Structures are given as C-alpha cells and as structure tokens.
Short mmCIF file of C-alpha atoms and ligand atoms in Angstrom, two decimals:
data_model
loop_
_atom_site.label_atom_id
_atom_site.label_comp_id
_atom_site.label_asym_id
_atom_site.label_seq_id
_atom_site.Cartn_x
_atom_site.Cartn_y
_atom_site.Cartn_z
CA MET A 1 23.51 -10.49 59.63
CA ALA A 2 21.59 -8.11 57.39
CA ASP A 3 17.93 -7.46 58.25
CA ARG A 4 16.99 -8.31 54.67
CA GLU A 5 18.22 -8.73 51.17
CA VAL A 6 17.48 -6.91 47.83
CA ASP A 7 18.67 -7.81 44.31
CA PHE A 8 19.01 -4.08 43.34
CA LEU A 9 19.70 -1.23 45.71
CA LEU A 10 19.36 2.27 44.02
CA ILE A 11 20.92 4.98 46.26
CA GLY A 12 19.47 8.48 45.71
CA GLY A 13 16.00 9.53 44.67
CA GLY A 14 16.53 11.41 41.47
CA MET A 15 16.43 10.95 37.69
CA ALA A 16 19.19 8.34 37.44
CA SER A 17 17.74 5.94 40.15
CA ALA A 18 14.13 6.34 38.82
CA HIS A 19 15.08 5.48 35.33
CA CYS A 20 17.35 2.69 36.37
CA ALA A 21 14.34 1.08 38.28
CA ALA A 22 12.04 1.58 35.29
CA GLU A 23 14.49 0.11 32.85
CA LEU A 24 15.21 -2.82 35.13
CA ARG A 25 11.52 -3.70 35.05
CA LYS A 26 11.18 -2.92 31.32
CA ARG A 27 13.85 -5.29 30.63
CA GLY A 28 12.13 -8.04 32.62
CA ALA A 29 14.19 -8.09 35.83
CA GLU A 30 12.14 -9.94 38.40
CA GLY A 31 14.34 -9.38 41.38
CA SER A 32 13.58 -7.08 44.29
CA ILE A 33 14.41 -3.25 43.82
CA LEU A 34 14.76 -0.87 46.67
CA LEU A 35 15.05 2.88 45.85
CA VAL A 36 16.19 5.07 48.71
CA GLY A 37 15.94 8.92 48.50
CA ARG A 38 16.69 11.68 50.88
CA GLU A 39 13.88 14.07 49.76
CA PRO A 40 10.28 13.64 50.82
CA GLU A 41 9.02 13.50 47.28
CA PRO A 42 9.16 10.57 44.79
CA PRO A 43 11.91 11.08 42.16
CA TYR A 44 11.30 14.19 40.08
CA GLU A 45 12.85 16.21 37.23
CA ARG A 46 14.62 19.39 38.34
CA PRO A 47 14.58 21.51 35.20
CA PRO A 48 11.04 22.87 36.00
CA ILE A 49 12.14 24.21 39.34
CA SER A 50 13.92 27.15 37.76
CA LYS A 51 11.33 27.42 35.01
CA GLU A 52 7.62 26.67 34.80
CA TYR A 53 7.30 25.49 38.39
CA LEU A 54 9.17 28.54 39.75
CA ARG A 55 6.75 30.74 37.66
CA GLY A 56 3.73 28.98 39.14
CA GLU A 57 2.76 27.37 35.78
CA ALA A 58 3.15 23.76 36.77
CA GLU A 59 2.47 21.64 39.79
CA ARG A 60 4.97 19.43 41.63
CA ALA A 61 3.33 16.24 40.28
CA ASP A 62 3.93 17.35 36.75
CA ALA A 63 7.66 16.91 37.36
CA TYR A 64 7.54 13.39 38.81
CA VAL A 65 9.50 10.88 36.87
CA ASN A 66 6.82 8.25 37.47
CA PRO A 67 3.44 8.73 39.11
CA PRO A 68 3.56 7.74 42.95
CA SER A 69 1.40 4.59 42.21
CA TRP A 70 3.90 3.30 39.58
CA TYR A 71 6.37 2.12 42.26
CA GLU A 72 3.96 -0.23 44.06
CA GLU A 73 2.44 -1.32 40.77
CA ASN A 74 5.87 -2.28 39.46
CA GLY A 75 7.15 -3.89 42.62
CA VAL A 76 9.72 -1.15 43.28
CA GLU A 77 9.98 -0.40 46.97
CA LEU A 78 10.39 3.44 47.47
CA LEU A 79 11.77 4.73 50.71
CA THR A 80 11.59 8.60 50.60
CA ALA A 81 12.99 11.10 53.22
CA ARG A 82 15.60 8.42 54.12
CA ASN A 83 19.36 8.41 53.62
CA VAL A 84 21.64 5.59 52.95
CA MET A 85 23.94 6.16 55.73
CA SER A 86 26.82 3.71 55.15
CA LEU A 87 27.77 0.99 52.76
CA ASP A 88 30.11 -2.00 53.38
CA THR A 89 31.53 -3.14 50.10
CA GLU A 90 32.96 -6.39 51.73
CA SER A 91 29.79 -7.66 53.20
CA ARG A 92 27.66 -5.81 50.40
CA THR A 93 25.37 -4.37 52.99
CA ALA A 94 24.00 -0.87 53.36
CA LYS A 95 22.68 0.89 56.43
CA VAL A 96 19.54 2.88 55.83
CA GLN A 97 18.50 5.82 58.02
CA GLY A 98 16.54 4.23 60.81
CA GLY A 99 18.99 1.46 61.36
CA GLU A 100 17.88 -1.24 58.88
CA GLU A 101 20.78 -3.19 57.31
CA VAL A 102 20.12 -4.25 53.72
CA ALA A 103 22.19 -6.86 51.78
CA PHE A 104 22.28 -6.18 48.10
CA GLY A 105 23.27 -7.89 44.80
CA ASN A 106 23.82 -4.90 42.49
CA ALA A 107 23.85 -1.36 43.57
CA LEU A 108 23.57 2.11 41.83
CA PHE A 109 24.88 5.40 43.13
CA GLY A 110 22.47 8.02 41.89
CA THR A 111 23.36 10.56 44.59
CA GLY A 112 23.41 13.59 42.37
CA ALA A 113 25.02 16.90 43.19
CA MET A 114 25.18 19.61 45.88
CA VAL A 115 25.22 23.32 45.34
CA ASN A 116 28.30 25.34 46.03
CA ILE A 117 27.70 27.54 48.98
CA LEU A 118 29.34 30.94 49.04
CA ARG A 119 30.40 31.62 52.66
CA VAL A 120 30.95 35.39 52.53
CA GLU A 121 30.37 38.09 55.13
CA GLY A 122 26.66 38.57 55.65
CA ALA A 123 25.67 35.03 54.45
CA GLU A 124 23.61 34.58 57.55
CA ASN A 125 21.00 37.07 56.47
CA GLU A 126 17.54 35.85 55.54
CA GLY A 127 16.53 35.96 51.91
CA ILE A 128 19.62 34.27 50.41
CA HIS A 129 18.56 31.29 48.38
CA TYR A 130 20.12 28.32 46.65
CA LEU A 131 18.15 26.29 44.15
CA ARG A 132 18.21 22.47 43.96
CA ALA A 133 14.85 21.17 45.20
CA PHE A 134 11.18 22.04 45.11
CA GLY A 135 11.29 23.66 48.58
CA ASN A 136 14.03 26.10 47.39
CA SER A 137 11.85 27.08 44.35
CA ASP A 138 8.84 27.71 46.66
CA ALA A 139 10.91 29.96 48.98
CA ILE A 140 12.24 31.89 46.01
CA ARG A 141 8.81 32.42 44.50
CA ALA A 142 7.41 33.56 47.79
CA ASP A 143 10.31 36.01 48.40
CA ALA A 144 10.26 37.30 44.81
CA GLU A 145 6.54 38.02 44.85
CA ASN A 146 7.12 40.64 47.56
CA ALA A 147 10.57 41.82 46.32
CA GLU A 148 11.25 45.03 44.52
CA HIS A 149 14.58 43.76 43.17
CA VAL A 150 16.26 40.27 43.26
CA VAL A 151 19.98 39.73 42.62
CA LEU A 152 21.24 36.51 41.05
CA ILE A 153 24.75 35.52 41.67
CA GLY A 154 26.19 33.53 38.80
CA GLY A 155 26.00 34.08 34.97
CA SER A 156 25.35 30.54 34.02
CA TYR A 157 22.21 28.47 33.65
CA ILE A 158 20.71 28.83 37.09
CA GLY A 159 21.39 32.62 37.14
CA THR A 160 20.03 33.29 33.62
CA GLU A 161 17.02 30.97 34.00
CA VAL A 162 15.89 32.29 37.34
CA ALA A 163 16.32 35.89 36.16
CA ALA A 164 14.29 35.11 33.14
CA SER A 165 11.53 33.42 35.11
CA LEU A 166 11.34 36.10 37.72
CA THR A 167 11.42 38.94 35.18
CA ALA A 168 8.77 37.30 33.22
CA LYS A 169 6.65 37.25 36.38
CA GLY A 170 7.24 41.04 36.91
CA THR A 171 10.17 41.10 39.43
CA SER A 172 13.13 43.23 38.47
CA CYS A 173 16.41 41.40 38.54
CA SER A 174 20.24 41.81 38.31
CA ILE A 175 22.79 39.25 37.54
CA VAL A 176 26.29 39.47 39.18
CA ALA A 177 28.71 37.16 37.40
CA ILE A 178 32.48 36.61 37.53
CA GLU A 179 32.48 35.95 33.74
CA GLU A 180 32.31 39.10 31.58
CA VAL A 181 29.55 37.65 29.45
CA ALA A 182 26.58 35.61 30.40
CA LEU A 183 26.78 31.85 29.58
CA SER A 184 30.08 32.32 27.94
CA ARG A 185 31.82 29.59 29.86
CA THR A 186 29.84 26.90 27.83
CA PHE A 187 29.03 28.81 24.64
CA GLY A 188 31.92 31.25 24.21
CA THR A 189 31.82 35.05 24.13
CA ASP A 190 29.87 35.56 20.87
CA ALA A 191 27.02 33.20 21.67
CA GLY A 192 26.97 34.25 25.30
CA ARG A 193 26.71 37.84 24.17
CA TRP A 194 23.67 36.92 21.95
CA PHE A 195 21.92 35.54 25.16
CA GLN A 196 23.03 38.42 27.25
CA GLU A 197 21.60 40.95 24.85
CA LEU A 198 18.33 39.06 24.80
CA ILE A 199 17.96 39.02 28.53
CA GLU A 200 18.99 42.67 28.87
CA SER A 201 16.41 43.57 26.19
CA LYS A 202 13.74 42.06 28.50
CA GLY A 203 14.89 44.15 31.44
CA VAL A 204 17.47 41.99 33.21
CA GLU A 205 20.62 43.95 34.35
CA PHE A 206 23.86 42.11 33.85
CA HIS A 207 27.03 42.94 35.76
CA GLY A 208 29.91 40.83 34.30
CA GLY A 209 33.37 40.70 35.70
CA GLU A 210 32.09 41.12 39.22
CA GLU A 211 32.89 38.81 42.16
CA LEU A 212 30.71 38.61 45.23
CA GLU A 213 32.45 40.22 48.30
CA ALA A 214 29.71 40.32 50.86
CA TYR A 215 25.96 40.74 51.64
CA GLU A 216 24.76 43.67 53.58
CA GLY A 217 21.70 43.37 55.80
CA ASP A 218 20.23 43.69 59.28
CA GLY A 219 18.82 40.11 59.64
CA ARG A 220 17.52 40.27 56.05
CA VAL A 221 19.72 40.81 53.04
CA GLY A 222 19.47 44.33 51.76
CA ALA A 223 22.32 44.70 49.31
CA VAL A 224 25.01 42.70 47.46
CA LEU A 225 28.49 44.03 47.41
CA THR A 226 31.13 43.09 44.91
CA LYS A 227 34.99 43.15 45.17
CA SER A 228 35.27 46.05 42.78
CA GLY A 229 32.87 48.09 45.12
CA LEU A 230 29.66 47.69 43.10
CA SER A 231 26.70 47.77 45.58
CA ILE A 232 23.18 46.58 44.40
CA GLU A 233 20.20 46.96 46.72
CA CYS A 234 17.83 44.00 46.79
CA ASP A 235 15.26 42.28 48.87
CA ALA A 236 16.39 38.75 47.90
CA VAL A 237 19.28 36.83 46.42
CA VAL A 238 19.47 33.54 44.49
CA VAL A 239 22.94 31.97 44.25
CA GLY A 240 23.74 29.82 41.19
CA ALA A 241 27.41 29.21 41.74
CA GLY A 242 27.64 25.67 40.44
CA VAL A 243 27.36 22.22 41.90
CA ARG A 244 29.77 19.48 42.91
CA PRO A 245 29.05 15.79 42.75
CA ASP A 246 27.65 14.20 45.91
CA ALA A 247 30.31 11.54 46.27
CA MET A 248 30.43 11.61 50.12
CA LEU A 249 28.91 8.26 50.80
CA ALA A 250 30.99 6.70 47.98
CA GLN A 251 34.18 8.06 49.36
CA ARG A 252 33.26 6.88 52.96
CA SER A 253 32.58 3.45 51.48
CA GLY A 254 35.98 3.20 49.81
CA LEU A 255 34.95 3.60 46.32
CA GLU A 256 37.41 5.42 43.92
CA VAL A 257 36.51 9.07 43.91
CA ASP A 258 38.21 11.95 41.99
CA GLY A 259 35.74 14.72 43.11
CA ALA A 260 33.06 12.53 41.38
CA ILE A 261 32.56 8.82 41.72
CA VAL A 262 35.08 7.24 39.24
CA CYS A 263 33.39 4.98 36.60
CA ASP A 264 34.74 3.11 33.62
CA SER A 265 33.20 3.33 30.19
CA LYS A 266 30.45 0.95 31.34
CA LEU A 267 29.56 3.05 34.31
CA ARG A 268 31.08 0.55 36.73
CA THR A 269 32.65 1.89 39.87
CA SER A 270 35.77 0.51 41.36
CA VAL A 271 33.74 -2.07 43.18
CA ALA A 272 32.19 -5.01 41.24
CA GLY A 273 28.44 -4.88 40.93
CA ILE A 274 28.28 -1.28 41.92
CA TYR A 275 27.42 1.25 39.27
CA ALA A 276 27.08 5.14 39.29
CA ALA A 277 25.04 7.40 37.02
CA GLY A 278 24.17 11.02 36.57
CA ASP A 279 25.47 14.17 38.40
CA CYS A 280 27.47 12.11 41.01
CA CYS A 281 29.88 10.42 38.58
CA SER A 282 32.63 10.91 36.01
CA TYR A 283 33.10 8.22 33.38
CA GLU A 284 35.64 7.19 30.75
CA SER A 285 33.94 8.39 27.55
CA VAL A 286 34.73 6.40 24.52
CA VAL A 287 33.03 9.07 22.34
CA HIS A 288 35.36 11.79 23.68
CA GLY A 289 38.43 9.69 24.39
CA ARG A 290 38.67 11.21 27.84
CA ARG A 291 37.12 11.18 31.23
CA ILE A 292 34.20 13.46 31.50
CA HIS A 293 31.54 14.58 34.12
CA VAL A 294 28.33 16.40 33.10
CA GLU A 295 25.25 17.60 34.99
CA HIS A 296 22.58 17.12 32.39
CA TRP A 297 18.99 15.92 32.89
CA ASP A 298 19.18 13.72 29.78
CA VAL A 299 22.55 12.15 30.78
CA ALA A 300 21.19 11.22 34.32
CA MET A 301 18.17 9.58 32.52
CA GLN A 302 20.24 7.74 29.84
CA GLN A 303 22.91 6.66 32.30
CA GLY A 304 20.39 5.32 34.76
CA MET A 305 18.98 3.25 31.97
CA HIS A 306 22.28 2.10 30.75
CA ALA A 307 23.41 1.04 34.19
CA ALA A 308 20.23 -1.08 34.46
CA ALA A 309 21.15 -2.85 31.18
CA ASN A 310 24.59 -3.48 32.33
CA MET A 311 23.37 -4.89 35.66
CA LEU A 312 21.42 -7.33 33.60
CA GLY A 313 24.45 -8.47 31.59
CA ASP A 314 24.69 -6.06 28.63
CA ASP A 315 28.18 -5.13 29.59
CA ALA A 316 28.21 -2.26 27.00
CA ASP A 317 30.07 0.99 26.89
CA TYR A 318 28.09 4.14 27.49
CA GLU A 319 28.26 6.00 24.08
CA VAL A 320 25.53 8.62 24.11
CA VAL A 321 26.64 12.05 23.18
CA PRO A 322 25.73 14.30 26.22
CA TYR A 323 22.73 16.65 25.46
CA PHE A 324 21.57 19.71 27.53
CA PHE A 325 18.68 22.08 27.10
CA SER A 326 17.73 25.39 28.73
CA ASP A 327 14.84 27.75 28.50
CA LEU A 328 14.92 31.46 29.37
CA ALA A 329 11.30 32.02 30.18
CA ASP A 330 9.38 31.92 26.86
CA TRP A 331 11.97 34.10 25.30
CA VAL A 332 14.30 31.36 23.95
CA SER A 333 15.07 27.81 24.12
CA LEU A 334 18.57 26.41 23.52
CA GLU A 335 20.06 22.90 23.06
CA TYR A 336 23.58 21.78 23.22
CA VAL A 337 25.59 18.71 22.49
CA GLY A 338 29.20 18.28 23.59
CA PRO A 339 30.70 19.07 25.95
CA ALA A 340 33.50 20.87 24.23
CA GLN A 341 36.34 21.11 26.66
CA ASP A 342 37.89 23.82 24.46
CA TRP A 343 37.84 24.81 20.91
CA ASP A 344 39.91 26.67 18.34
CA GLU A 345 37.15 27.72 15.99
CA GLU A 346 33.44 28.67 16.05
CA VAL A 347 31.38 28.45 12.90
CA TRP A 348 27.83 30.00 12.87
CA ARG A 349 25.05 28.63 10.69
CA GLY A 350 21.65 30.25 10.12
CA ASP A 351 20.03 33.50 11.08
CA ARG A 352 21.64 35.23 14.03
CA GLU A 353 19.40 38.25 14.05
CA GLY A 354 16.31 36.22 13.46
CA GLY A 355 17.18 33.98 16.45
CA GLU A 356 17.49 30.73 14.45
CA PHE A 357 21.05 29.57 14.37
CA SER A 358 23.53 26.93 15.44
CA VAL A 359 27.07 27.46 16.62
CA TRP A 360 29.65 24.68 15.93
CA TYR A 361 32.69 24.48 18.23
CA LEU A 362 35.54 22.82 16.32
CA LYS A 363 38.71 21.52 17.79
CA ASP A 364 41.57 20.08 15.54
CA GLY A 365 39.24 19.83 12.66
CA GLN A 366 36.52 17.91 14.44
CA VAL A 367 33.24 18.81 16.11
CA ALA A 368 33.72 19.20 19.85
CA GLY A 369 30.25 20.67 20.59
CA ALA A 370 27.29 22.49 19.08
CA LEU A 371 24.65 24.85 20.21
CA SER A 372 21.32 25.25 18.73
CA VAL A 373 18.64 28.02 18.91
CA GLY A 374 15.69 26.82 16.90
CA ARG A 375 17.69 24.46 14.73
CA SER A 376 17.40 21.05 16.35
CA GLU A 377 17.97 19.28 13.00
CA ASP A 378 21.54 20.70 13.01
CA LEU A 379 22.10 19.36 16.31
CA ALA A 380 21.30 15.78 15.17
CA GLN A 381 24.01 16.06 12.60
CA ALA A 382 26.50 17.60 14.98
CA ARG A 383 25.92 14.76 17.29
CA ARG A 384 26.59 12.29 14.60
CA MET A 385 29.79 14.05 13.55
CA LEU A 386 30.99 14.36 17.06
CA ALA A 387 30.33 10.54 17.80
CA ASP A 388 31.95 9.52 14.53
CA ARG A 389 34.85 12.02 14.86
CA VAL A 390 34.21 13.24 11.36
CA ASP A 391 36.97 15.32 9.89
CA VAL A 392 35.23 18.55 9.09
CA SER A 393 38.33 20.67 8.36
CA GLY A 394 37.24 20.99 4.73
CA SER A 395 33.57 21.48 5.53
CA ARG A 396 33.64 24.82 7.24
CA GLU A 397 31.82 26.69 4.45
CA ALA A 398 29.26 23.87 4.11
CA ILE A 399 28.59 24.13 7.84
CA ALA A 400 28.20 27.84 7.61
CA ASP A 401 25.99 27.73 4.65
CA SER A 402 22.49 27.18 6.23
CA GLY A 403 21.16 25.86 2.85
CA SER A 404 23.69 23.12 2.60
CA ASP A 405 22.91 19.39 3.46
CA LEU A 406 24.84 18.59 6.69
CA ALA A 407 24.06 14.85 6.13
CA ALA A 408 26.42 14.89 3.17
CA ILE A 409 29.41 15.70 5.50
CA VAL A 410 30.80 12.32 6.29
C1 FAD B 501 17.19 24.25 39.07
C2 FAD B 501 17.71 23.32 38.14
C3 FAD B 501 17.41 23.30 36.85
C4 FAD B 501 18.02 22.43 35.92
N1 FAD B 501 17.67 22.54 34.56
C5 FAD B 501 18.25 21.77 33.71
C6 FAD B 501 17.92 21.83 32.25
O1 FAD B 501 17.16 22.80 31.86
N2 FAD B 501 18.48 20.95 31.47
C7 FAD B 501 19.34 19.99 31.85
O2 FAD B 501 19.77 19.18 31.02
N3 FAD B 501 19.64 19.83 33.19
C8 FAD B 501 19.08 20.77 34.11
N4 FAD B 501 19.42 20.48 35.40
C9 FAD B 501 20.32 19.40 35.85
C10 FAD B 501 19.48 18.17 36.05
O3 FAD B 501 18.43 18.41 36.86
C11 FAD B 501 20.42 17.18 36.72
O4 FAD B 501 21.41 16.77 35.95
C12 FAD B 501 19.73 15.97 37.24
O5 FAD B 501 18.70 16.13 38.09
C13 FAD B 501 20.69 14.83 37.80
O6 FAD B 501 19.95 13.79 38.23
P1 FAD B 501 20.60 12.74 39.38
O7 FAD B 501 19.61 11.71 39.38
O8 FAD B 501 21.98 12.39 38.89
O9 FAD B 501 20.75 13.66 40.63
P2 FAD B 501 19.72 14.34 41.48
O10 FAD B 501 18.56 14.87 40.64
O11 FAD B 501 20.45 15.39 42.25
O12 FAD B 501 19.06 13.30 42.51
C14 FAD B 501 19.89 12.64 43.60
C15 FAD B 501 19.15 12.52 44.70
O13 FAD B 501 19.84 11.64 45.63
C16 FAD B 501 19.79 12.10 47.00
N5 FAD B 501 20.82 11.54 47.79
C17 FAD B 501 22.14 11.90 47.84
N6 FAD B 501 22.76 11.08 48.69
C18 FAD B 501 21.87 10.26 49.27
C19 FAD B 501 21.96 9.15 50.16
N7 FAD B 501 23.04 8.90 50.80
N8 FAD B 501 20.87 8.57 50.47
C20 FAD B 501 19.63 8.83 49.93
N9 FAD B 501 19.48 9.86 48.96
C21 FAD B 501 20.60 10.49 48.63
C22 FAD B 501 19.71 13.57 46.85
O14 FAD B 501 19.27 14.26 48.00
C23 FAD B 501 18.93 13.79 45.55
O15 FAD B 501 17.59 13.86 45.94
C24 FAD B 501 18.80 21.39 36.34
C25 FAD B 501 19.05 21.34 37.71
C26 FAD B 501 18.57 22.27 38.65
C27 FAD B 501 18.91 22.11 40.14
#
C-alpha cells in the first residue's frame, strides 16, 4: 500500500519539471502535483551559471523558473534535496528518499543530464571543477578570483563560455580542446574559427587538437598535461567535456533506454502514462524524420509544457524546431536552430567582418540547421524552412544575398 497518491509526479527539479507543473495549472488541471528534485534549490535555469551568475552579475533567485512562493500558491508540492529512489511501473508507485511511497497517475521524467568526468592521472587534486549547478559556479568563481591562470578542458559551449566569463573578470585563461577549432563540432570549421578568433582577440589562448593526458599537482592542481606533451601551468581547471542523459532511474525501473530515455513523437516513454522531457530523453522527431536528443534550455522548457498538454489529453506530436543560444561574455551572442547531424554545404549571409551574419547548413538541398550572430530574423525563416522541409537547392544565391527577402523562399 502506498503512503499516499498524487495525480502528477514530476521527477527531477529542473526546467522540464517546473514548466510541466506550470503548464498543468495553466491548462486548468486540478489534480495534485508533486515535484521532487535532488538539488536544495527550487528549479532554476542553468545558462546563467556559466555567464552572468559566474561573473557575479546576477543572484541565484534571478535564475529561478518560478519564485519559491509560486509552488504553494499554485498547489504544487515541491520536495527539494530529495531523490526519487525507485519506481515500480506495475503498481505505479515511486519511493522517495526518506522512505515515503507515492502512488501516481501520470509521471514525468525530467531528470536532466550528468557531466562526463575525465578520470585521468592527477584527477584527485584540488581545484579541478565541473559545472552543472550553482555550487560548482560558486567554487569556480572563488578559485578564479585567486588564480593567475585557469585552464578550460573542452572547446564547446562550457569551455568557451566560462573562458569568456573569467577573462572578462580579469582572469587569464587557456582552452585545451580535442577539436582543432573552437565550437566547430556544432558550427563547422569556418564559423568556429570566427568565434575562436574573437575569443583569442580578447586574450583567451586556444590549444586545439590537444587531448588531456594528466593533471600535475601536489594536492592542488598546478598544471595540465596533454597527450602531445604540452604542459600548461594553472591554479584551477574547469572541465566541459559534455554531458550524458541521466537515465539511471528510468533504466532501473525498466523503461526503454538507449543512453537516453526513449520517447515516441509525443514524448511518451515505453510505459503508458509516463512521459520524459529535456536533457534526459531522446524522441522521434517528426520535424527531422529521425530520433534526436538535444541538451537545450528552450527544449527542456517546451517539452515540459508539451508533456503536460499530452498528459491532459492533447495527444500531439512534439514539433518544435530545437533552438539554442549562447553568450560569450558581452562579446557576442549566438543563436542556433537545428540540430544539423551533418551537412554538405554552408551558405553565409550578412556581414562576417562586422559580426552580423547567419550561416546556413544545407543537406540534400534542405536546411538542416542555421546559426545567427545578430540576425535573429534570419533564424525565424530558417526555422520555418527546416520545419517545412523547403527545397532550397535553387535558392542558395537568395540566401547568401543579405538584401533578399527570405520569406519569399517557399
Ligand atoms: C553551465 C550551463 C550553461 C548552459 N547554457 C545554456 C545556454 O546558454 N543555452 C541553452 O540552450 N542551454 C544551456 N544549457 C543547457 C540547459 O541548461 C539544459 O538543457 C537544461 O537545464 C535541461 O533542463 P532539464 O530540466 O532537462 O534538466 P536539468 O536542468 O539537469 O534538471 C534535472 C534535475 O533533476 C535532478 N534529478 C535527477 N535524477 C533525479 C531523481 N531520481 N530524483 C530527483 N531529482 C533528480 C537533477 O539533479 C537536476 O537537478 C546550459 C547548461 C549548463 C550546465
């Protein structure tokens, strides 16, 4: 016998669960909602923790998805600093840390992602950080304030964003990355080089084509060594080596998992009445015609809301084109729609030197993704063309001509 029963159990205290709860109430759901999160904070947005929060320009509360009082005011029970330990899909009950057994009607997995840990020699030294939560950001800021030099491992978003934030606050930084060019995995070599030249012009050293071999230190990290023999002295390290979906509880509970929690096009997992949203899941995308997994703030929000609507009977496919943004200090903001798995052509539009351009990634004559620096209006059109699978094979020149009307490409 369960200790109690709820109509909606939301597992994980991040963007996906918080927006699912808000959407349930917005749509008039009157049933009981229980949101269980591992962290001590109410659900918050993570982007600021590598940006304005890391730089000390914002408070924790600025990042909260809802003010703490919202939960009580809206009849959403929020259990923080608590794990969902196990879930029985037969009896439809979950065990919450502390021992309480909760029966549920519908459930959402919004368990997010975990950072990849690099277990190399010297990894036990102090001063080696990962970044996923407020506490990590606090520790990095404290170390960076006293550091002469910080090394970032990883040339993607976390590495470049943190290097930008720390450099902007006066700490000198180097990035060590397996890829030859910063941000090239998502944006390709040409656009990646544009971003790399920008961060180098601000003082960040970039070492591409370098793989971490070991850390040197005597209790505290003193240097980073790479496989090619490069050695960089430092007082702190921040690792941004990607994340993997947190599908552990789902796997233990017998849900289908392929690295991520497997969902259909409606964000339904393999068990009826249990949905998944955000970083923890992969889903059958009707827009892309393939299964995709992304780790984007906007997607976690939209999918949390979409799962809520489907719990209430909408039964609709999730058809939003994934959107991502990143800021490198106040140097540049970028936006991206996609994700392009691969592409056979890049078309540039706008003023590359002036820092106002979009890059269009085309595959088989269709838009597979698009990047914007200062041209959000282009991205709206790229999103439309991607969703509608518009044949743009005869429109390359129109796309490249920044004076042309993209709305005319149909
Ligand atoms: C430093 C940083 C910067 C970022 N910047 C950007 C950006 O600029 N743009 C962008 O688009 N995206 C960005 N992202 C990605 C974005 O933040 C994520 O895509 C988003 O947070 C995913 O939300 P989520 O709800 O799926 O998961 P999460 O935010 O990870 O939340 C899941 C929560 O569930 C908890 N949990 C897991 N298992 C259990 C359990 N069994 N019981 C209870 N709780 C559990 C986890 O501890 C976690 O607190 C950034 C991420 C980081 C870390």
